CSV table of C-alpha atoms and ligand atoms in Angstrom, one decimal:
chain,number,residue,atom,x,y,z
A,1,MET,CA,0.0,0.3,-0.1
A,2,SER,CA,1.5,3.6,-0.6
A,3,GLU,CA,1.7,6.3,2.9
A,4,THR,CA,-1.0,8.5,2.4
A,5,LEU,CA,-0.4,12.4,2.4
A,6,LEU,CA,-4.1,13.2,3.0
A,7,GLN,CA,-6.3,11.3,4.8
A,8,ILE,CA,-10.5,12.0,5.6
A,9,ARG,CA,-11.9,9.4,7.9
A,10,ASN,CA,-16.1,9.3,9.3
A,11,ALA,CA,-15.6,12.8,8.9
A,12,THR,CA,-18.6,15.0,10.6
A,13,LYS,CA,-19.0,18.7,11.8
A,14,VAL,CA,-21.9,20.0,12.9
A,15,TYR,CA,-22.6,24.1,12.3
A,16,LYS,CA,-24.8,24.0,16.1
A,17,GLN,CA,-27.3,26.7,15.2
A,18,GLY,CA,-30.0,26.6,17.9
A,19,LYS,CA,-32.9,23.9,17.2
A,20,ASN,CA,-31.9,23.5,13.5
A,21,ASP,CA,-29.0,21.8,13.9
A,22,VAL,CA,-27.2,21.8,10.4
A,23,VAL,CA,-25.4,18.8,9.2
A,24,ALA,CA,-22.7,20.6,6.5
A,25,LEU,CA,-20.6,16.7,5.9
A,26,GLN,CA,-21.7,13.6,7.0
A,27,ASP,CA,-18.9,10.4,7.5
A,28,PHE,CA,-17.0,11.7,4.7
A,29,ASN,CA,-13.9,9.6,3.7
A,30,LEU,CA,-11.4,11.1,1.3
A,31,THR,CA,-7.6,9.5,1.1
A,32,ILE,CA,-4.3,10.9,-1.7
A,33,ALA,CA,-1.5,9.3,-1.7
A,34,LYS,CA,1.7,11.0,-0.8
A,35,GLU,CA,2.8,9.4,-4.3
A,36,PRO,CA,1.9,10.5,-7.2
A,37,ALA,CA,1.2,13.7,-6.5
A,38,SER,CA,-2.5,14.3,-7.7
A,39,ILE,CA,-5.9,16.9,-7.8
A,40,VAL,CA,-9.1,16.0,-5.5
A,41,THR,CA,-12.1,17.9,-7.1
A,42,ILE,CA,-14.7,18.4,-4.5
A,43,ALA,CA,-17.4,19.2,-6.5
A,44,GLY,CA,-21.2,20.0,-5.8
A,45,GLU,CA,-24.2,23.0,-5.6
A,46,SER,CA,-23.4,25.7,-3.5
A,47,GLY,CA,-24.2,25.0,0.1
A,48,SER,CA,-23.4,20.6,-0.1
A,49,GLY,CA,-20.5,20.6,2.7
A,50,LYS,CA,-17.0,22.4,0.7
A,51,SER,CA,-16.1,24.6,2.5
A,52,THR,CA,-16.4,22.8,5.1
A,53,ILE,CA,-13.6,20.4,3.6
A,54,ALA,CA,-11.3,23.1,3.1
A,55,ASN,CA,-12.0,24.5,6.1
A,56,LEU,CA,-11.3,21.9,8.8
A,57,VAL,CA,-8.5,20.2,6.6
A,58,LEU,CA,-7.3,24.0,7.3
A,59,GLY,CA,-7.8,24.2,10.0
A,60,PHE,CA,-10.0,26.7,10.8
A,61,ILE,CA,-12.6,24.8,11.9
A,62,GLU,CA,-13.3,21.6,14.3
A,63,LEU,CA,-14.5,17.8,13.6
A,64,THR,CA,-17.5,17.3,15.1
A,65,SER,CA,-16.0,14.0,14.5
A,66,GLY,CA,-13.4,11.8,13.1
A,67,GLU,CA,-10.4,12.3,11.9
A,68,ILE,CA,-7.8,14.0,9.6
A,69,LEU,CA,-4.5,12.3,9.5
A,70,PHE,CA,-1.4,14.0,7.0
A,71,GLU,CA,1.1,12.2,6.2
A,72,GLY,CA,-0.3,9.3,8.9
A,73,ARG,CA,-0.8,11.5,12.0
A,74,ASP,CA,-3.4,12.8,13.5
A,75,VAL,CA,-3.0,16.5,12.8
A,76,SER,CA,-5.9,18.1,15.9
A,77,GLN,CA,-2.5,15.9,17.9
A,78,GLY,CA,0.6,17.6,17.0
A,79,THR,CA,3.6,19.9,18.8
A,80,ALA,CA,3.6,23.1,18.2
A,81,ASN,CA,6.6,21.9,15.6
A,82,GLU,CA,4.5,19.4,13.7
A,83,MET,CA,2.1,22.4,13.8
A,84,ARG,CA,3.7,24.3,12.5
A,85,GLU,CA,5.3,22.6,9.5
A,86,TYR,CA,1.9,20.9,8.5
A,87,ARG,CA,0.8,24.7,8.3
A,88,ARG,CA,3.2,25.5,6.2
A,89,ASN,CA,2.8,21.7,3.7
A,90,VAL,CA,-0.7,22.8,3.5
A,91,GLN,CA,-1.3,26.2,1.9
A,92,ALA,CA,-4.2,27.7,0.8
A,93,VAL,CA,-5.6,29.9,-2.6
A,94,PHE,CA,-9.1,30.8,-2.3
A,95,GLN,CA,-11.6,32.5,-4.2
A,96,ASP,CA,-11.6,36.2,-3.8
A,97,PRO,CA,-7.8,36.3,-3.1
A,98,PHE,CA,-9.1,40.4,-2.9
A,99,GLY,CA,-10.8,40.3,0.3
A,100,VAL,CA,-6.7,38.4,1.4
A,101,TYR,CA,-4.1,41.6,0.3
A,102,ASN,CA,-4.0,44.4,2.1
A,103,PRO,CA,-5.7,47.3,-0.1
A,104,TYR,CA,-2.7,49.7,1.4
A,105,TYR,CA,0.3,47.4,1.1
A,106,ARG,CA,1.5,46.3,-3.2
A,107,VAL,CA,1.8,43.1,-3.5
A,108,GLN,CA,5.6,43.3,-3.0
A,109,HIS,CA,4.7,42.7,0.6
A,110,VAL,CA,2.6,40.2,0.1
A,111,PHE,CA,6.1,37.8,-0.9
A,112,ASP,CA,8.1,39.3,1.8
A,113,LEU,CA,5.8,38.2,4.4
A,114,VAL,CA,6.1,34.9,3.5
A,115,VAL,CA,9.5,35.2,2.9
A,116,LYS,CA,9.9,36.5,6.5
A,117,ASN,CA,6.8,33.9,8.1
A,118,PHE,CA,9.0,31.0,7.1
A,119,LYS,CA,12.4,31.8,7.5
A,120,MET,CA,12.8,31.9,4.0
A,121,ALA,CA,16.1,33.2,2.5
A,122,ASN,CA,18.8,34.6,4.3
A,123,ASN,CA,19.0,38.4,2.0
A,124,LYS,CA,18.1,40.2,-0.1
A,125,ASN,CA,19.6,38.5,-2.7
A,126,GLN,CA,18.0,35.1,-2.1
A,127,SER,CA,14.6,36.6,-1.4
A,128,ARG,CA,14.1,38.3,-4.7
A,129,GLU,CA,15.2,35.2,-6.6
A,130,MET,CA,12.9,33.1,-4.8
A,131,ILE,CA,9.8,36.0,-5.1
A,132,GLU,CA,11.0,36.2,-9.2
A,133,GLU,CA,11.1,32.3,-9.8
A,134,ALA,CA,7.4,31.8,-8.0
A,135,LEU,CA,5.9,34.4,-10.3
A,136,ASN,CA,8.0,33.1,-13.1
A,137,VAL,CA,6.1,29.2,-12.3
A,138,VAL,CA,2.6,31.1,-12.8
A,139,GLY,CA,3.4,33.5,-15.8
A,140,LEU,CA,4.0,36.4,-13.5
A,141,TYR,CA,7.1,39.1,-14.1
A,142,GLY,CA,8.2,40.9,-10.4
A,143,GLU,CA,8.6,43.5,-12.6
A,144,ASP,CA,5.4,43.5,-13.8
A,145,VAL,CA,3.4,43.2,-10.9
A,146,LEU,CA,5.4,43.3,-7.2
A,147,ARG,CA,5.3,47.6,-7.4
A,148,LYS,CA,1.4,46.8,-7.4
A,149,TYR,CA,-1.5,47.1,-5.3
A,150,PRO,CA,-3.8,45.1,-4.7
A,151,HIS,CA,-6.5,47.4,-6.9
A,152,GLN,CA,-4.3,47.6,-10.2
A,153,LEU,CA,-4.4,43.5,-10.2
A,154,SER,CA,-7.0,42.2,-12.8
A,155,GLY,CA,-9.0,39.1,-10.9
A,156,GLY,CA,-6.7,36.6,-13.2
A,157,GLN,CA,-3.5,38.5,-11.5
A,158,ARG,CA,-4.3,38.6,-7.4
A,159,GLN,CA,-5.3,34.7,-9.0
A,160,ARG,CA,-2.1,33.5,-10.2
A,161,ILE,CA,-0.3,35.8,-7.3
A,162,MET,CA,-1.8,33.3,-4.7
A,163,MET,CA,-0.7,30.5,-6.5
A,164,ALA,CA,2.5,31.7,-6.3
A,165,ARG,CA,2.4,32.6,-2.8
A,166,ALA,CA,1.3,29.0,-2.1
A,167,TYR,CA,4.0,28.0,-4.6
A,168,MET,CA,6.6,29.3,-2.7
A,169,VAL,CA,6.4,27.5,0.2
A,170,LYS,CA,6.9,23.9,-1.8
A,171,PRO,CA,4.2,23.1,-0.1
A,172,LYS,CA,2.7,19.5,-0.3
A,173,LEU,CA,-1.0,20.4,-0.3
A,174,ILE,CA,-2.2,23.8,-1.9
A,175,VAL,CA,-6.2,23.5,-0.7
A,176,ALA,CA,-8.6,25.8,-3.2
A,177,ASP,CA,-11.4,26.8,-3.2
A,178,GLU,CA,-13.7,27.5,-5.9
A,179,PRO,CA,-10.0,29.4,-7.2
A,180,VAL,CA,-11.2,30.3,-11.5
A,181,SER,CA,-14.9,30.8,-10.0
A,182,MET,CA,-13.9,35.1,-10.3
A,183,VAL,CA,-12.7,34.3,-13.2
A,184,ASP,CA,-12.8,34.5,-17.0
A,185,ALA,CA,-13.2,31.3,-18.9
A,186,SER,CA,-9.4,31.6,-20.8
A,187,LEU,CA,-8.0,32.8,-17.6
A,188,ARG,CA,-9.3,29.2,-16.2
A,189,ALA,CA,-7.9,27.5,-18.2
A,190,SER,CA,-4.8,29.1,-17.6
A,191,ILE,CA,-4.8,29.0,-14.3
A,192,LEU,CA,-5.5,24.6,-14.2
A,193,ASP,CA,-2.5,25.0,-16.4
A,194,VAL,CA,-0.6,26.0,-13.1
A,195,MET,CA,-2.0,23.8,-10.8
A,196,MET,CA,-1.4,20.8,-13.3
A,197,ARG,CA,1.9,22.4,-13.8
A,198,LEU,CA,2.8,22.1,-9.9
A,199,LYS,CA,1.0,19.0,-9.8
A,200,GLU,CA,3.5,17.4,-12.6
A,201,GLU,CA,6.4,19.6,-11.6
A,202,SER,CA,6.5,20.3,-8.5
A,203,ASN,CA,4.9,17.2,-7.0
A,204,ILE,CA,2.2,19.6,-5.0
A,205,SER,CA,-1.2,17.6,-4.5
A,206,PHE,CA,-4.5,20.1,-4.7
A,207,LEU,CA,-7.9,19.8,-2.9
A,208,TYR,CA,-9.9,21.6,-6.2
A,209,ILE,CA,-12.8,22.6,-5.1
A,210,THR,CA,-15.9,23.4,-7.2
A,211,HIS,CA,-19.0,23.8,-7.9
A,212,ASP,CA,-17.5,23.3,-11.9
A,213,LEU,CA,-18.1,20.6,-13.5
A,214,SER,CA,-16.6,20.8,-16.4
A,215,THR,CA,-13.0,22.6,-15.4
A,216,ALA,CA,-12.9,18.8,-13.2
A,217,TYR,CA,-13.7,17.1,-16.7
A,218,GLN,CA,-9.7,19.2,-17.8
A,219,ILE,CA,-7.7,18.2,-14.6
A,220,GLY,CA,-9.4,14.3,-15.0
A,221,ASP,CA,-7.9,13.2,-11.9
A,222,LYS,CA,-10.2,12.0,-8.7
A,223,ILE,CA,-13.3,13.6,-8.0
A,224,MET,CA,-15.5,13.4,-5.7
A,225,LEU,CA,-19.4,14.5,-6.1
A,226,LEU,CA,-21.2,15.9,-2.8
A,227,TYR,CA,-25.0,16.2,-2.2
A,228,GLN,CA,-26.1,17.8,0.7
A,229,GLY,CA,-23.2,16.7,2.8
A,230,THR,CA,-22.9,13.6,1.6
A,231,VAL,CA,-20.8,11.7,-1.7
A,232,SER,CA,-22.9,11.3,-4.0
A,233,GLU,CA,-20.7,9.9,-6.2
A,234,THR,CA,-16.8,9.5,-6.9
A,235,GLY,CA,-13.9,8.0,-9.0
A,236,VAL,CA,-12.0,8.9,-12.1
A,237,ALA,CA,-13.3,12.7,-12.8
A,238,THR,CA,-13.8,11.3,-16.7
A,239,ASP,CA,-15.1,8.8,-15.9
A,240,VAL,CA,-17.0,9.5,-13.9
A,241,ILE,CA,-19.2,12.8,-15.9
A,242,ASP,CA,-19.3,10.1,-18.6
A,243,THR,CA,-21.2,7.5,-17.2
A,244,PRO,CA,-23.2,8.7,-14.4
A,245,LYS,CA,-24.1,6.2,-11.9
A,246,HIS,CA,-26.3,8.5,-9.3
A,247,PRO,CA,-29.5,9.3,-10.5
A,248,TYR,CA,-27.8,12.8,-9.5
A,249,VAL,CA,-25.5,12.7,-11.0
A,250,GLN,CA,-27.2,11.5,-14.7
A,251,LEU,CA,-29.3,14.5,-14.3
A,252,LEU,CA,-26.8,16.6,-13.5
A,253,VAL,CA,-24.3,15.5,-15.9
A,254,ASP,CA,-28.4,15.4,-19.0
A,255,SER,CA,-28.4,18.7,-18.3
A,256,VAL,CA,-25.3,20.0,-19.9
A,257,PRO,CA,-23.8,18.8,-23.7
A,258,LYS,CA,-21.0,16.1,-23.5
A,259,PRO,CA,-17.7,17.4,-23.6
A,260,ASP,CA,-16.6,16.2,-26.7
A,261,PRO,CA,-12.5,15.0,-25.6
A,262,ASN,CA,-10.2,16.9,-28.1
A,263,ILE,CA,-11.7,20.0,-27.6
A,264,ARG,CA,-10.7,22.3,-24.6
A,265,TRP,CA,-13.8,22.2,-22.3
A,266,GLU,CA,-14.3,26.0,-22.2
A,267,GLY,CA,-17.4,26.0,-20.7
A,268,GLU,CA,-18.5,26.0,-17.8
A,269,ILE,CA,-21.3,23.4,-15.6
A,270,ILE,CA,-23.1,25.4,-13.3
A,271,LEU,CA,-24.8,22.8,-11.1
A,272,PRO,CA,-27.9,24.6,-9.7
A,273,PRO,CA,-28.4,26.4,-5.6
A,274,GLU,CA,-29.7,23.6,-3.3
A,275,GLU,CA,-33.2,23.9,-2.9
A,276,GLU,CA,-34.0,21.6,0.0
A,277,MET,CA,-33.2,22.9,3.7
A,278,ARG,CA,-31.5,19.9,5.7
A,279,THR,CA,-31.5,18.8,8.8
A,280,THR,CA,-29.9,16.7,11.4
A,281,ALA,CA,-33.2,14.2,12.0
A,282,LYS,CA,-33.6,13.2,8.2
A,283,ALA,CA,-32.2,9.3,8.6
A,284,GLY,CA,-32.6,8.6,4.8
A,285,CYS,CA,-30.7,8.7,1.1
A,286,ARG,CA,-30.1,13.2,1.6
A,287,PHE,CA,-31.5,13.1,-2.7
A,288,TYR,CA,-34.5,10.4,-2.0
A,289,PRO,CA,-37.2,14.3,-2.2
A,290,ARG,CA,-36.3,15.0,-5.8
A,291,CYS,CA,-35.0,11.5,-6.6
A,292,PRO,CA,-36.3,10.2,-10.1
A,293,GLN,CA,-35.6,7.1,-9.1
A,294,ARG,CA,-36.3,6.3,-5.2
A,295,MET,CA,-37.4,3.2,-3.7
A,296,ASP,CA,-39.1,2.5,0.3
A,297,HIS,CA,-35.5,1.3,0.8
A,298,CYS,CA,-34.2,4.7,0.3
A,299,LYS,CA,-36.4,6.4,2.8
A,300,ASN,CA,-35.0,5.3,6.1
A,301,ASN,CA,-31.0,4.1,5.0
A,302,LEU,CA,-28.5,6.1,3.9
A,303,PRO,CA,-26.8,4.9,1.3
A,304,PRO,CA,-22.9,3.4,1.6
A,305,LEU,CA,-20.8,4.1,-1.6
A,306,TYR,CA,-21.1,1.4,-4.1
A,307,THR,CA,-19.0,-0.2,-6.8
A,308,VAL,CA,-20.2,0.2,-9.8
A,309,GLY,CA,-17.0,0.8,-12.3
A,310,ASP,CA,-13.7,0.7,-12.7
A,311,ARG,CA,-10.4,3.1,-11.4
A,312,GLY,CA,-12.6,3.7,-7.7
A,313,HIS,CA,-15.5,4.5,-9.8
A,314,GLU,CA,-18.5,4.5,-6.7
A,315,ALA,CA,-21.6,5.7,-6.5
A,316,SER,CA,-24.1,6.2,-3.0
A,317,CYS,CA,-27.4,4.3,-4.9
A,318,TYR,CA,-29.7,1.2,-3.0
A,319,LEU,CA,-29.6,1.0,-7.7
A,320,TYR,CA,-26.1,-1.0,-6.8
A,321,ASP,CA,-27.7,-3.3,-4.0
A,322,GLU,CA,-28.4,-6.5,-5.6
A,323,GLU,CA,-30.4,-7.5,-2.2
A,324,VAL,CA,-32.3,-4.4,-2.4
A,325,MET,CA,-32.7,-4.4,-6.2
A,326,ALA,CA,-33.8,-8.1,-5.3
A,327,LYS,CA,-36.4,-7.3,-3.0
A,328,ALA,CA,-37.8,-4.1,-4.9
B,401,LIG,P1,-19.9,25.5,0.3
B,401,LIG,O1,-18.4,25.3,0.4
B,401,LIG,O2,-20.6,23.5,-0.6
B,401,LIG,O3,-21.2,26.0,-0.4
B,401,LIG,P2,-20.7,25.3,3.2
B,401,LIG,O4,-19.2,24.1,3.3
B,401,LIG,O5,-20.3,26.6,2.7
B,401,LIG,O6,-20.9,24.6,1.7
B,401,LIG,O7,-22.2,24.8,3.8
B,401,LIG,C1,-22.1,23.6,4.1
B,401,LIG,C2,-23.7,23.8,5.2
B,401,LIG,O8,-23.4,24.5,5.9
B,401,LIG,C3,-25.0,24.7,4.2
B,401,LIG,O9,-25.8,24.5,4.8
B,401,LIG,C4,-24.2,26.2,5.4
B,401,LIG,O10,-24.9,26.7,5.1
B,401,LIG,C5,-23.6,25.8,6.6
B,401,LIG,N1,-22.7,26.3,6.7
B,401,LIG,C6,-21.6,26.8,6.7
B,401,LIG,N2,-21.4,27.4,7.4
B,401,LIG,C7,-21.3,27.9,8.5
B,401,LIG,C8,-21.5,28.7,10.5
B,401,LIG,N3,-20.0,28.9,10.2
B,401,LIG,N4,-22.3,28.1,10.6
B,401,LIG,C9,-23.9,27.7,10.5
B,401,LIG,N5,-24.2,27.1,9.0
B,401,LIG,C10,-22.6,26.7,8.4
B,402,LIG,MG1,-18.3,27.3,-0.1
């Protein structure tokens, strides 16, 4: 068995909200191997629990139950030194990078802070070289951007600067929460290219979060589709999108034209907003109220993941349970 970089086991997150607790994530499991680096896409509608996963991995919020292991060690049990290492190894890139920049500081300052925080350089020259190299990796040049203020940059530049900043720390994992949803299609493609290059050339893995299936298709590694805090389907992104098995994913994919594998897919598949309020009380399949193929059995039982194809293709649906289907 290959070693794991990140492992999330039986993760459940409940947000306390008076009498209506929100189950944002329920019994979620995920493994990213150490080698080779990969991009795992978490896709789902708004409110399905994607950012909850990102925030849990980044340590911004705590699990209600379950555990998160990094290189085999429970991240909530680490020593101060281990926590520091973890914060260096796991970097974040967010949807709106404008929000994380102080408008009164030049871009140079963003990078100087990283060099200082992680004690990355011994002198000014070394620091300058590191910053220039990181910018070049994402297709930018220091002279063009370092002296600018955030408002003088385009959305695509800001996003690439965030990627350069994360790369400079030489992390093992980058958590990218909807990094391309605020930029237009051509820039989106170039940022995805940067992610794929960092994976190939620098062995950096990604937890890539999106509500847009087309970018997951382009990347092609593993995808996990969330529906109301549970995984509806998982597998290699192209397998799942070309031959979806879960009724929810079938509905999603059927509503858009099939991509031609020879053509760069520049379009977007935006998932519709979630319609139902979720409650702790609901016992059965989360998709039951909307499912065109629902059975009585689904009402009170949450389906596990069933193998539905090759390369780890799994769907959480009783249509793939022989015993249940024999009785139906
Ligand atoms: P996504 O990123 O997929 O849009 P989130 O993980 O942000 O979804 O949210 C999942 C669910 O948890 C939603 O129903 C959301 O309203 C709820 N939620 C998120 N953060 C909080 C919070 N801090 N307090 C209460 N509920 C929250
Ligand atoms: Mg989100």
